[in-house]
PDB file of C-alpha atoms in Angstrom:
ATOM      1  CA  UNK D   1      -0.674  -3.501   2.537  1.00  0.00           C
ATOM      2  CA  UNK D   2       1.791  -0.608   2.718  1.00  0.00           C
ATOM      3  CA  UNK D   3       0.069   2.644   1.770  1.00  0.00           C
ATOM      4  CA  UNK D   4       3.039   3.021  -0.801  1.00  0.00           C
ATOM      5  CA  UNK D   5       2.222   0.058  -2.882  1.00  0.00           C
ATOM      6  CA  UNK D   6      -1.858   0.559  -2.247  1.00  0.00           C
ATOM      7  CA  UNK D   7      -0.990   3.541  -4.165  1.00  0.00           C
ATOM      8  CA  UNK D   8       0.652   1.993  -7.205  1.00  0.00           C
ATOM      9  CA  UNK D   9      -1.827  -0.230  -7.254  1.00  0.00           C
ATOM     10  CA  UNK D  10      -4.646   2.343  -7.647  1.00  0.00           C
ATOM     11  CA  UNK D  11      -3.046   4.843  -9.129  1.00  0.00           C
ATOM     12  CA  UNK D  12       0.363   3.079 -11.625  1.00  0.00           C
ATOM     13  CA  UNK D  13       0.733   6.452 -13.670  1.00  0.00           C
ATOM     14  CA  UNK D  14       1.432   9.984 -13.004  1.00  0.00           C
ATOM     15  CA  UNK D  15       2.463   9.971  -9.238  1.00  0.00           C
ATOM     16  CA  UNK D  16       3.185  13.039  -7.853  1.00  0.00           C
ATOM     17  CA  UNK D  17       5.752  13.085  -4.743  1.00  0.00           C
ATOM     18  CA  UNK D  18       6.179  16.336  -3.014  1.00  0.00           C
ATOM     19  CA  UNK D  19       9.256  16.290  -0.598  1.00  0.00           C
ATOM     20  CA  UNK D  20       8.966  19.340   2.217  1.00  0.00           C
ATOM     21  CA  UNK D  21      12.043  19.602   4.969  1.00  0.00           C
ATOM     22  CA  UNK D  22       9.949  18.764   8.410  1.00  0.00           C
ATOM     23  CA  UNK D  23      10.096  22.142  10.597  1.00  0.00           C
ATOM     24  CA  UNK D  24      10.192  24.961   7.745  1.00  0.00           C
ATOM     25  CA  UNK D  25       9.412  27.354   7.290  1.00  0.00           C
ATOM     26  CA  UNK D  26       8.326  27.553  10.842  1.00  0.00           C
ATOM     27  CA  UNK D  27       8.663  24.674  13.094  1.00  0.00           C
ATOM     28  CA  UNK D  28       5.064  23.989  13.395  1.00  0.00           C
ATOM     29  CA  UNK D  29       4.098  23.958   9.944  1.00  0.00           C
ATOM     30  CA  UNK D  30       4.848  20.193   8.955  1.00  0.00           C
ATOM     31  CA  UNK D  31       1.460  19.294   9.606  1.00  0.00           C
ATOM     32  CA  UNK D  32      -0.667  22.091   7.944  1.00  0.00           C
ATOM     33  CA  UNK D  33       1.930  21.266   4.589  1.00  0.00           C
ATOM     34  CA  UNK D  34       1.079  17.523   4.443  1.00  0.00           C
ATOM     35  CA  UNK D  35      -2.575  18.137   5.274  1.00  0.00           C
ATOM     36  CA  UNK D  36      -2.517  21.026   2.249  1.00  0.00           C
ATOM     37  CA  UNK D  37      -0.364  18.677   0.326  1.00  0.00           C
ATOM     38  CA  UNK D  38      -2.937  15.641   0.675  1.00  0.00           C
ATOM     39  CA  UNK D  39      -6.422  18.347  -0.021  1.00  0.00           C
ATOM     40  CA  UNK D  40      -4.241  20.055  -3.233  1.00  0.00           C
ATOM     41  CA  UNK D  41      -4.243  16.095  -4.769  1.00  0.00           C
ATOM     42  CA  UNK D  42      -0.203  15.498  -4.494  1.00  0.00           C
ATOM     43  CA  UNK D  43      -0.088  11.557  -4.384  1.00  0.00           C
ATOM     44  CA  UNK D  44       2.678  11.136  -1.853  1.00  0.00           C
ATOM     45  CA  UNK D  45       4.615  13.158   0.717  1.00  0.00           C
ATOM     46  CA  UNK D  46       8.243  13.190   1.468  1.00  0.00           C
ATOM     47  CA  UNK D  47       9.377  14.594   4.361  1.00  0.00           C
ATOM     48  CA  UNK D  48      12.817  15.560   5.272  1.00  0.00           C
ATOM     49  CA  UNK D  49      14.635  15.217   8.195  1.00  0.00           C
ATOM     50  CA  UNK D  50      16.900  18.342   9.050  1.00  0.00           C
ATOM     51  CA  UNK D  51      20.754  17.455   9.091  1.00  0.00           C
ATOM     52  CA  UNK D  52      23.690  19.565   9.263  1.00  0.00           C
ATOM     53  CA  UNK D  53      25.327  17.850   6.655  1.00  0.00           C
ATOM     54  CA  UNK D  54      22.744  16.795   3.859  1.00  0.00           C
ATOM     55  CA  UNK D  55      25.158  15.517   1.100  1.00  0.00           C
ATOM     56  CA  UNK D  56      22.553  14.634  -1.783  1.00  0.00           C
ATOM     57  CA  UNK D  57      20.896  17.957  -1.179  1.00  0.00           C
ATOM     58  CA  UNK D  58      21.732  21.470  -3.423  1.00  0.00           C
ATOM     59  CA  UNK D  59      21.816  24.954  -1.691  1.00  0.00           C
ATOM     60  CA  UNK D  60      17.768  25.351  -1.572  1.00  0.00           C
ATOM     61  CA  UNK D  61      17.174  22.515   0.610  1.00  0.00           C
ATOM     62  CA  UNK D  62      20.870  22.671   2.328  1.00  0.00           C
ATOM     63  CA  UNK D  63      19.113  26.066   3.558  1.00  0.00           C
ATOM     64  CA  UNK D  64      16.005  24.834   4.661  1.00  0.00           C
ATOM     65  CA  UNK D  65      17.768  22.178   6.307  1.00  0.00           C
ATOM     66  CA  UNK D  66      19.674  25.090   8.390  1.00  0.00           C
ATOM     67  CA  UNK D  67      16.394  26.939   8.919  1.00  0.00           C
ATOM     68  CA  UNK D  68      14.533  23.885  10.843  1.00  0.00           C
ATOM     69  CA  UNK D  69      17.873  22.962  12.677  1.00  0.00           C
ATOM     70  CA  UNK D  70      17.476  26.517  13.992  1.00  0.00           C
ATOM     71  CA  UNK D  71      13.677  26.570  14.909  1.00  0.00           C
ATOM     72  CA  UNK D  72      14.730  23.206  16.712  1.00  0.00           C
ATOM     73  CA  UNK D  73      13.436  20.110  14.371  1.00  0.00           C
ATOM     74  CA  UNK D  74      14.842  17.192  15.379  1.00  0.00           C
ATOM     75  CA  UNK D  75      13.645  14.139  15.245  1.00  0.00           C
ATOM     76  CA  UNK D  76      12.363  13.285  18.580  1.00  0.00           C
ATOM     77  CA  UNK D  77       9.991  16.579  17.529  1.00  0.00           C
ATOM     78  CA  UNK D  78       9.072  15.510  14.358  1.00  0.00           C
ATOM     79  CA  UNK D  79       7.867  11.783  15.771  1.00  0.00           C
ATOM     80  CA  UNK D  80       6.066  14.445  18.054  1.00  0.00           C
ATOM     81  CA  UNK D  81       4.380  16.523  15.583  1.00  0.00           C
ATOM     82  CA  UNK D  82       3.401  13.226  13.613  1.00  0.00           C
ATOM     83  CA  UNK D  83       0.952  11.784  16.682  1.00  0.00           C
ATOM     84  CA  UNK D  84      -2.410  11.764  15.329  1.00  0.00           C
ATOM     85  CA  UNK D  85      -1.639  12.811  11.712  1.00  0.00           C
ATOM     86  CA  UNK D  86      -3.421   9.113  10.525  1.00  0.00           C
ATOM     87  CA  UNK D  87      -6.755  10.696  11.739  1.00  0.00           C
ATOM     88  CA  UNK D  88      -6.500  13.623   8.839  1.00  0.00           C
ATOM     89  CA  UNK D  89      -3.709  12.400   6.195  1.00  0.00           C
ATOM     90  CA  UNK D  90      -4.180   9.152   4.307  1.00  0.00           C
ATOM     91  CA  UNK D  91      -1.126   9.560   1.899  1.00  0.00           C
ATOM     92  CA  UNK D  92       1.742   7.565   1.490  1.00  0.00           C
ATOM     93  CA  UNK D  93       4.149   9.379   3.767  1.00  0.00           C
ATOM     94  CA  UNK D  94       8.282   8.874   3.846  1.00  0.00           C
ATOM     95  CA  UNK D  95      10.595  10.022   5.880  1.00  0.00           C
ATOM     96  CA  UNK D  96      14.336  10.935   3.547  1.00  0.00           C
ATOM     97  CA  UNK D  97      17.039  12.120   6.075  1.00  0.00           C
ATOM     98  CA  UNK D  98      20.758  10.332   6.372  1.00  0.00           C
ATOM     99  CA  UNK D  99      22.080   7.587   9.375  1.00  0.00           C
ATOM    100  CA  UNK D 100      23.646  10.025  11.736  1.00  0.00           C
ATOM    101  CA  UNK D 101      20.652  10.761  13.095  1.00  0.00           C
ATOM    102  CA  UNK D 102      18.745   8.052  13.238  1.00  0.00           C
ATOM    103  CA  UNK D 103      21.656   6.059  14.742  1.00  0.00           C
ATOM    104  CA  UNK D 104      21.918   8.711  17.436  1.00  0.00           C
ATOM    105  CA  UNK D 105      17.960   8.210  17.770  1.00  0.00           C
ATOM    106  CA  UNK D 106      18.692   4.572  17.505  1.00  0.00           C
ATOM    107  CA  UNK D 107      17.870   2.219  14.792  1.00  0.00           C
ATOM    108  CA  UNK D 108      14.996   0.006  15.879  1.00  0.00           C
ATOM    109  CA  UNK D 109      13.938   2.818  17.942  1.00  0.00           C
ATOM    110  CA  UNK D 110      13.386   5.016  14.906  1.00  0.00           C
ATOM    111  CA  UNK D 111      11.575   2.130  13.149  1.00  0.00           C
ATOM    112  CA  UNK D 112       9.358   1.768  15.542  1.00  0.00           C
ATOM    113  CA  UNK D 113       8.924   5.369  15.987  1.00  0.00           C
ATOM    114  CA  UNK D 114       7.941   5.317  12.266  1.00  0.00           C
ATOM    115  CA  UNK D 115       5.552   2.380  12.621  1.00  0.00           C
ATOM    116  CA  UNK D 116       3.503   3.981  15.540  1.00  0.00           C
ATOM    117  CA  UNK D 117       3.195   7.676  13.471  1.00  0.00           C
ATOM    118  CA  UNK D 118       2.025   6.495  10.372  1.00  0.00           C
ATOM    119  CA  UNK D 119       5.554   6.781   8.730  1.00  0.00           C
ATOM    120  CA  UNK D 120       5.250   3.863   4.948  1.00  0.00           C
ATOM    121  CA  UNK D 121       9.320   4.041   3.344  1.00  0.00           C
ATOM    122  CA  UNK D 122      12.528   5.557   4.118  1.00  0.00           C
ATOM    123  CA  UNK D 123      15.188   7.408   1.632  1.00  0.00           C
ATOM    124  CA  UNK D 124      18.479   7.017   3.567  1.00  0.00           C
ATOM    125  CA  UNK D 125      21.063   8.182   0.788  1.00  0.00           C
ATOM    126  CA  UNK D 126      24.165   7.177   2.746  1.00  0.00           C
ATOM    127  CA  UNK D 127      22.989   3.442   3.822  1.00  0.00           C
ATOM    128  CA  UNK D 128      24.852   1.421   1.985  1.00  0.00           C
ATOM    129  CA  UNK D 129      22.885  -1.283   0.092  1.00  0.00           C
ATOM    130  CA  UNK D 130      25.119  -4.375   1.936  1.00  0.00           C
ATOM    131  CA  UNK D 131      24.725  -2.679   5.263  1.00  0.00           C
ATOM    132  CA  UNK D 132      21.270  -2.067   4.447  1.00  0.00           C
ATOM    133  CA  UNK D 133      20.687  -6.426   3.654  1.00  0.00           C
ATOM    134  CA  UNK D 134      23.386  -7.306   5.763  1.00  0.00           C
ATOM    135  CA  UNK D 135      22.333  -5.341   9.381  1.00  0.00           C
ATOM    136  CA  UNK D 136      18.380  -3.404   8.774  1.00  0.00           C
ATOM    137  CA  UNK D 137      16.451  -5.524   6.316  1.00  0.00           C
ATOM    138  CA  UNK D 138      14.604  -7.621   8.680  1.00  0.00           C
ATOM    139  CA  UNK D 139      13.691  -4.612  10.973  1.00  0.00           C
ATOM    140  CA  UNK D 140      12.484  -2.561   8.788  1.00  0.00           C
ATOM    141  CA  UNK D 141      10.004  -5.770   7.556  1.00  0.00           C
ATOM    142  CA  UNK D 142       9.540  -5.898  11.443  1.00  0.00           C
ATOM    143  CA  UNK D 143       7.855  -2.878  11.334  1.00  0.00           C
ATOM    144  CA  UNK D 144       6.298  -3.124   8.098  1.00  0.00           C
ATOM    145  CA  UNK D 145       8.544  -0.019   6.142  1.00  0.00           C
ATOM    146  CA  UNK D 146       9.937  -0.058   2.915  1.00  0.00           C
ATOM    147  CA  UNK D 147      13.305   0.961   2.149  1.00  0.00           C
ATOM    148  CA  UNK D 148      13.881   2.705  -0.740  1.00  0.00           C
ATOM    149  CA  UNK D 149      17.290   3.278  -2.889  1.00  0.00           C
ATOM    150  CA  UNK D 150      18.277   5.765  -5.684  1.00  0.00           C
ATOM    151  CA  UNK D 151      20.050   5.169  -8.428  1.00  0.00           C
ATOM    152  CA  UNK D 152      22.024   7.717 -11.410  1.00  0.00           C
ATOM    153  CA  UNK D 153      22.712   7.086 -15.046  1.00  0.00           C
ATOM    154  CA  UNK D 154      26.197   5.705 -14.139  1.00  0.00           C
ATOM    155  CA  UNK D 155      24.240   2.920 -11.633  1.00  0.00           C
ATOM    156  CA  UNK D 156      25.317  -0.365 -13.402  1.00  0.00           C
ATOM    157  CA  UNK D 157      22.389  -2.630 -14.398  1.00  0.00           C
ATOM    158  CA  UNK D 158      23.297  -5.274 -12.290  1.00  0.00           C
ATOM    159  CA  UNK D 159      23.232  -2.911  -9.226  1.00  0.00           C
ATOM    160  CA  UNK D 160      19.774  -1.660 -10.129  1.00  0.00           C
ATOM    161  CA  UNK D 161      19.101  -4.857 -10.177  1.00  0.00           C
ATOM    162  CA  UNK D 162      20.452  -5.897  -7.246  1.00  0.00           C
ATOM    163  CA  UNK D 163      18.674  -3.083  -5.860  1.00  0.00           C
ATOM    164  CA  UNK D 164      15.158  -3.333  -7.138  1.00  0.00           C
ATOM    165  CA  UNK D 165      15.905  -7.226  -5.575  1.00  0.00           C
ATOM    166  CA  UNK D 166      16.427  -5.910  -2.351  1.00  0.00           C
ATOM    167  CA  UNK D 167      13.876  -2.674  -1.743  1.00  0.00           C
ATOM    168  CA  UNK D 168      10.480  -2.129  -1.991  1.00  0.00           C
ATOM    169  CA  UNK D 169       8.228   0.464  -3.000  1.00  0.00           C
ATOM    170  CA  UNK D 170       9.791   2.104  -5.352  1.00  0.00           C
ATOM    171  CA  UNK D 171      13.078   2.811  -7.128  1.00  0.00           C
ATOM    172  CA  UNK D 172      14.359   6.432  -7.213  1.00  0.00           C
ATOM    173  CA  UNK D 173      15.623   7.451 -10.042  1.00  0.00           C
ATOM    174  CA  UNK D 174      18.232  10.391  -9.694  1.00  0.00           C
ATOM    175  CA  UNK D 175      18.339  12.040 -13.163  1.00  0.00           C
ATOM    176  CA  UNK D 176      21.452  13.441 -13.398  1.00  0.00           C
ATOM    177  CA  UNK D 177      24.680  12.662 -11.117  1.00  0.00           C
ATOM    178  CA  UNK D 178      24.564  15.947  -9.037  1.00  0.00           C
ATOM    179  CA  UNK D 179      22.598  17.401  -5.939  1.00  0.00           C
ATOM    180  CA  UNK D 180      18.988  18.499  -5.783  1.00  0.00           C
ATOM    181  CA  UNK D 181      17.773  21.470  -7.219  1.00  0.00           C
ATOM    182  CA  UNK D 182      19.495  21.880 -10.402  1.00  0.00           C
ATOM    183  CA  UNK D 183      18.024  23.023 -14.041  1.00  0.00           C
ATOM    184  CA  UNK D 184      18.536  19.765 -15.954  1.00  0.00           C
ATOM    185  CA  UNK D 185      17.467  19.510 -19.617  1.00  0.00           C
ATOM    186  CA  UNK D 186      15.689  16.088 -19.049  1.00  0.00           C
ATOM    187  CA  UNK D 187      15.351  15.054 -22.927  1.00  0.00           C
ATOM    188  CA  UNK D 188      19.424  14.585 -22.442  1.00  0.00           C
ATOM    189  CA  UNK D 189      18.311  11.537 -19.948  1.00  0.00           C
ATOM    190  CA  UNK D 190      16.327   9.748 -22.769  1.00  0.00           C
ATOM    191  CA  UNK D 191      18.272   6.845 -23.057  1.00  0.00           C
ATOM    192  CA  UNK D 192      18.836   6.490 -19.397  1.00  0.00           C
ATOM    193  CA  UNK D 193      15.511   6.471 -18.763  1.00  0.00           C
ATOM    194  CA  UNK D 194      14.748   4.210 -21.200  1.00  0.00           C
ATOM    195  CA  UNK D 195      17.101   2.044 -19.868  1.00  0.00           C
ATOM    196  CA  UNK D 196      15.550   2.014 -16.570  1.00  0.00           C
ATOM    197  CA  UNK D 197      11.969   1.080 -18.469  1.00  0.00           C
ATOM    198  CA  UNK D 198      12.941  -1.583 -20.435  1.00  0.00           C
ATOM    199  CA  UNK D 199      14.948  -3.560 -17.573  1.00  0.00           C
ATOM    200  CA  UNK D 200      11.003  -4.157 -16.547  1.00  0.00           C
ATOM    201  CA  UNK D 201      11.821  -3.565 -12.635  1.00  0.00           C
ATOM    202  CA  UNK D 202       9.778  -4.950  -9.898  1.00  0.00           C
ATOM    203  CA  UNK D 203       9.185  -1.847  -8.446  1.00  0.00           C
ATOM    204  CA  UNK D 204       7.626   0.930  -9.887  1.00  0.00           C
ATOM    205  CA  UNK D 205      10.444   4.041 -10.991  1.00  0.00           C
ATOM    206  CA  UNK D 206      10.359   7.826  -9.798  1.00  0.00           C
ATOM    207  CA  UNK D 207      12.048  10.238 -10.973  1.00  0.00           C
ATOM    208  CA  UNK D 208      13.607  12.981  -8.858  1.00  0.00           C
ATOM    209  CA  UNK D 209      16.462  16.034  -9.265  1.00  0.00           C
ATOM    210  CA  UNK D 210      15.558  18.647 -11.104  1.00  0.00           C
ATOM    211  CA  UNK D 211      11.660  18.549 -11.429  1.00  0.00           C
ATOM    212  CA  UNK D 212      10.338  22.078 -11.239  1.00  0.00           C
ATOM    213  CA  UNK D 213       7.295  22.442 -13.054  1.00  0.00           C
ATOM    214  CA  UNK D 214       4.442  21.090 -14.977  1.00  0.00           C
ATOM    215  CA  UNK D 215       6.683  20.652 -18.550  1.00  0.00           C
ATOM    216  CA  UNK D 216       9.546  18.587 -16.568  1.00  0.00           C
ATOM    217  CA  UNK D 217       6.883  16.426 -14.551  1.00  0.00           C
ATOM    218  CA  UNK D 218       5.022  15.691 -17.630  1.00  0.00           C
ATOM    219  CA  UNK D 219       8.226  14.923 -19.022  1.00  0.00           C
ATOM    220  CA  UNK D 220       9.657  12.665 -16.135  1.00  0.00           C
ATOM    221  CA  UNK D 221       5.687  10.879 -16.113  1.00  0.00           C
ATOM    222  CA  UNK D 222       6.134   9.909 -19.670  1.00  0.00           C
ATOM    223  CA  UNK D 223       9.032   7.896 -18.987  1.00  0.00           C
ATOM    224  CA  UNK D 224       8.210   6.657 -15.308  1.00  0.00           C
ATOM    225  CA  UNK D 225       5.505   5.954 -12.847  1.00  0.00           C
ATOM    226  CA  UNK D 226       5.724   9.564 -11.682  1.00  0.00           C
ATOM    227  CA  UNK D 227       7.563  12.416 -10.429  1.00  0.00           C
ATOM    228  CA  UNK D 228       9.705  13.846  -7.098  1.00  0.00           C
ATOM    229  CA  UNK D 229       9.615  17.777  -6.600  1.00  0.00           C
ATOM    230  CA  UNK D 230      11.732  19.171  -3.729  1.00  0.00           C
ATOM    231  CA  UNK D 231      13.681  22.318  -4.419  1.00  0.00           C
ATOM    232  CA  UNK D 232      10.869  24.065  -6.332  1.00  0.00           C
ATOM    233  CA  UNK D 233       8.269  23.029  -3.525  1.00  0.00           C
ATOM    234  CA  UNK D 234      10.708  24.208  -1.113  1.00  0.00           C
ATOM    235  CA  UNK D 235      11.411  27.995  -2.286  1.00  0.00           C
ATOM    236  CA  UNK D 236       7.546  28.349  -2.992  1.00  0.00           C
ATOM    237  CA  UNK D 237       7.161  27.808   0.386  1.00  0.00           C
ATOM    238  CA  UNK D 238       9.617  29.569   2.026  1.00  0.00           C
ATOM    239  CA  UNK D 239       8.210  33.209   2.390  1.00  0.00           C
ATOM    240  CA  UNK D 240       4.143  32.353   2.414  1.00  0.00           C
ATOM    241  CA  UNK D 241       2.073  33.942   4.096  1.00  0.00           C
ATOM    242  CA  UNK D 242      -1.188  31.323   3.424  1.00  0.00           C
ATOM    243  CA  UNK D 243       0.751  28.201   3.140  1.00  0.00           C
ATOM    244  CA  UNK D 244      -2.770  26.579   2.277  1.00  0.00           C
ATOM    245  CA  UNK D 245      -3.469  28.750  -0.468  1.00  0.00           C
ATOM    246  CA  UNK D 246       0.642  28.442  -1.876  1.00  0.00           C
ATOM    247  CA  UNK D 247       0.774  24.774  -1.767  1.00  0.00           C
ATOM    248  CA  UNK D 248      -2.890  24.329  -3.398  1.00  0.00           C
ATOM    249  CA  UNK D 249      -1.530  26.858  -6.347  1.00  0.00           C
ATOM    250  CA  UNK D 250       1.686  24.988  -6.645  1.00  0.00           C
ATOM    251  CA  UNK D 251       0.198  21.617  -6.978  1.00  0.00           C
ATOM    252  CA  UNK D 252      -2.370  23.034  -9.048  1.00  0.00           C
ATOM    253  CA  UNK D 253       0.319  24.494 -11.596  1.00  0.00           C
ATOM    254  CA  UNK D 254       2.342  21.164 -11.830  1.00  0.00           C
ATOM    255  CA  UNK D 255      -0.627  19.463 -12.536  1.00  0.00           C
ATOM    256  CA  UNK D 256      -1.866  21.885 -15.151  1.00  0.00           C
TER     257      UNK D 256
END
């Protein structure tokens, strides 16, 4: 079974998904974060995949995009840096980056890159859903990886549908139509999220955008499987000097 749904499974409530931009701060450090991530009790890692043109993502990550691009992440070096990680890190792990890339890298080539490191679901903002069934579906079941889609409050409910139909693991729940990063009030999502609970989805529902601290993930939790964090992980991050200690106090104060 795909570490994604083992999780689910064991653990249906309060899910905690921290996303980190492979190759930042320093290029070496993707590692030591998932392996701090994974000992601080974060249920899930996402890792991103540096592009120069990251059009779901706000300033914070847009930057840390940059920085890795600089200290020369790509994506050949990330499959690199991922060798071996099985033998320490037993989380869930995805891999969130857009197609340029990975087309470059090639398609099945990248899947099966993913398959040999360890790699369980993909966020690919800019696949389209009917490219997605139409061209990928059956290669990414090749190699045992589940796709996963977002959706916004102006998502229709037959495309969330439609798309709970057609990916697995779990459904991504943007919580306001804008990038990552920004202060939402999340109590003005109520009835989209209630929405989303009541349709009774296959897959289990995150919530992502705008999670920052332990009032909004309590708050995303109570209407959802869980919680993404990205921007907030990302700045704490950015100037530590004991990434061990910084990701073990940031975990520890979401989950307070």
């Amino acid at each position: 079974m795909n570490r994604i749904d083992q999780l689910f499974q064991n653990k249906p409530k309060d899910i905690l998904n921290v996303y980190c931009t492979a190759g930042y701060p320093s290029l070496n450090d993707t590692v030591t974060i998932v392996e701090a991530l994974q000992q601080s009790g974060a249920d899930m890692v996402e890792l991103g995949m540096p592009f120069s043109d990251p059009l779901a993502d706000g300033p914070v990550i847009q930057e840390s995009s940059t920085r890795a691009i600089k200290n020369g992440m790509r994506i050949s070096v990330l499959f690199e840096q991922l060798k071996g990680l099985r033998d320490k890190v037993s989380l869930p792990l995805i891999l969130m980056g857009y197609m340029n890339p990975v087309m470059q890298f090639g398609v099945e080539k990248f899947l099966q890159k993913c398959a040999e490191t360890g790699v369980d679901g993909l966020i690919l903002p800019d696949l389209p859903m009917d490219e997605y069934e139409a061209e990928y579906k059956l290669l990414f079941e090749k190699y045992g990886l589940h796709n996963i889609f977002l959706v916004t409050p102006e998502t229709s409910e037959a495309r969330i549908r439609k798309i709970d139909s057609v990916s697995n693991g779990f459904v991504y729940a943007v919580s306001s139509s804008s990038t990552t990063g920004k202060d939402k009030d999340m109590s003005h999502q109520e009835a989209y999220f209630q929405r989303l609970k009541a349709m009774n989805l296959r897959n289990p529902v995150l919530i992502g955008f705008g999670i920052r601290d332990s009032k909004t993930f309590r708050e995303a939790c109570r209407h959802s499987n869980g919680a993404i964090i990205g921007s907030a992980f990302v700045k704490a991050i950015e100037n530590s000097a004991n990434l061990q200690a910084t990701v073990k106090e940031f975990v520890a104060g979401i989950k307070s």
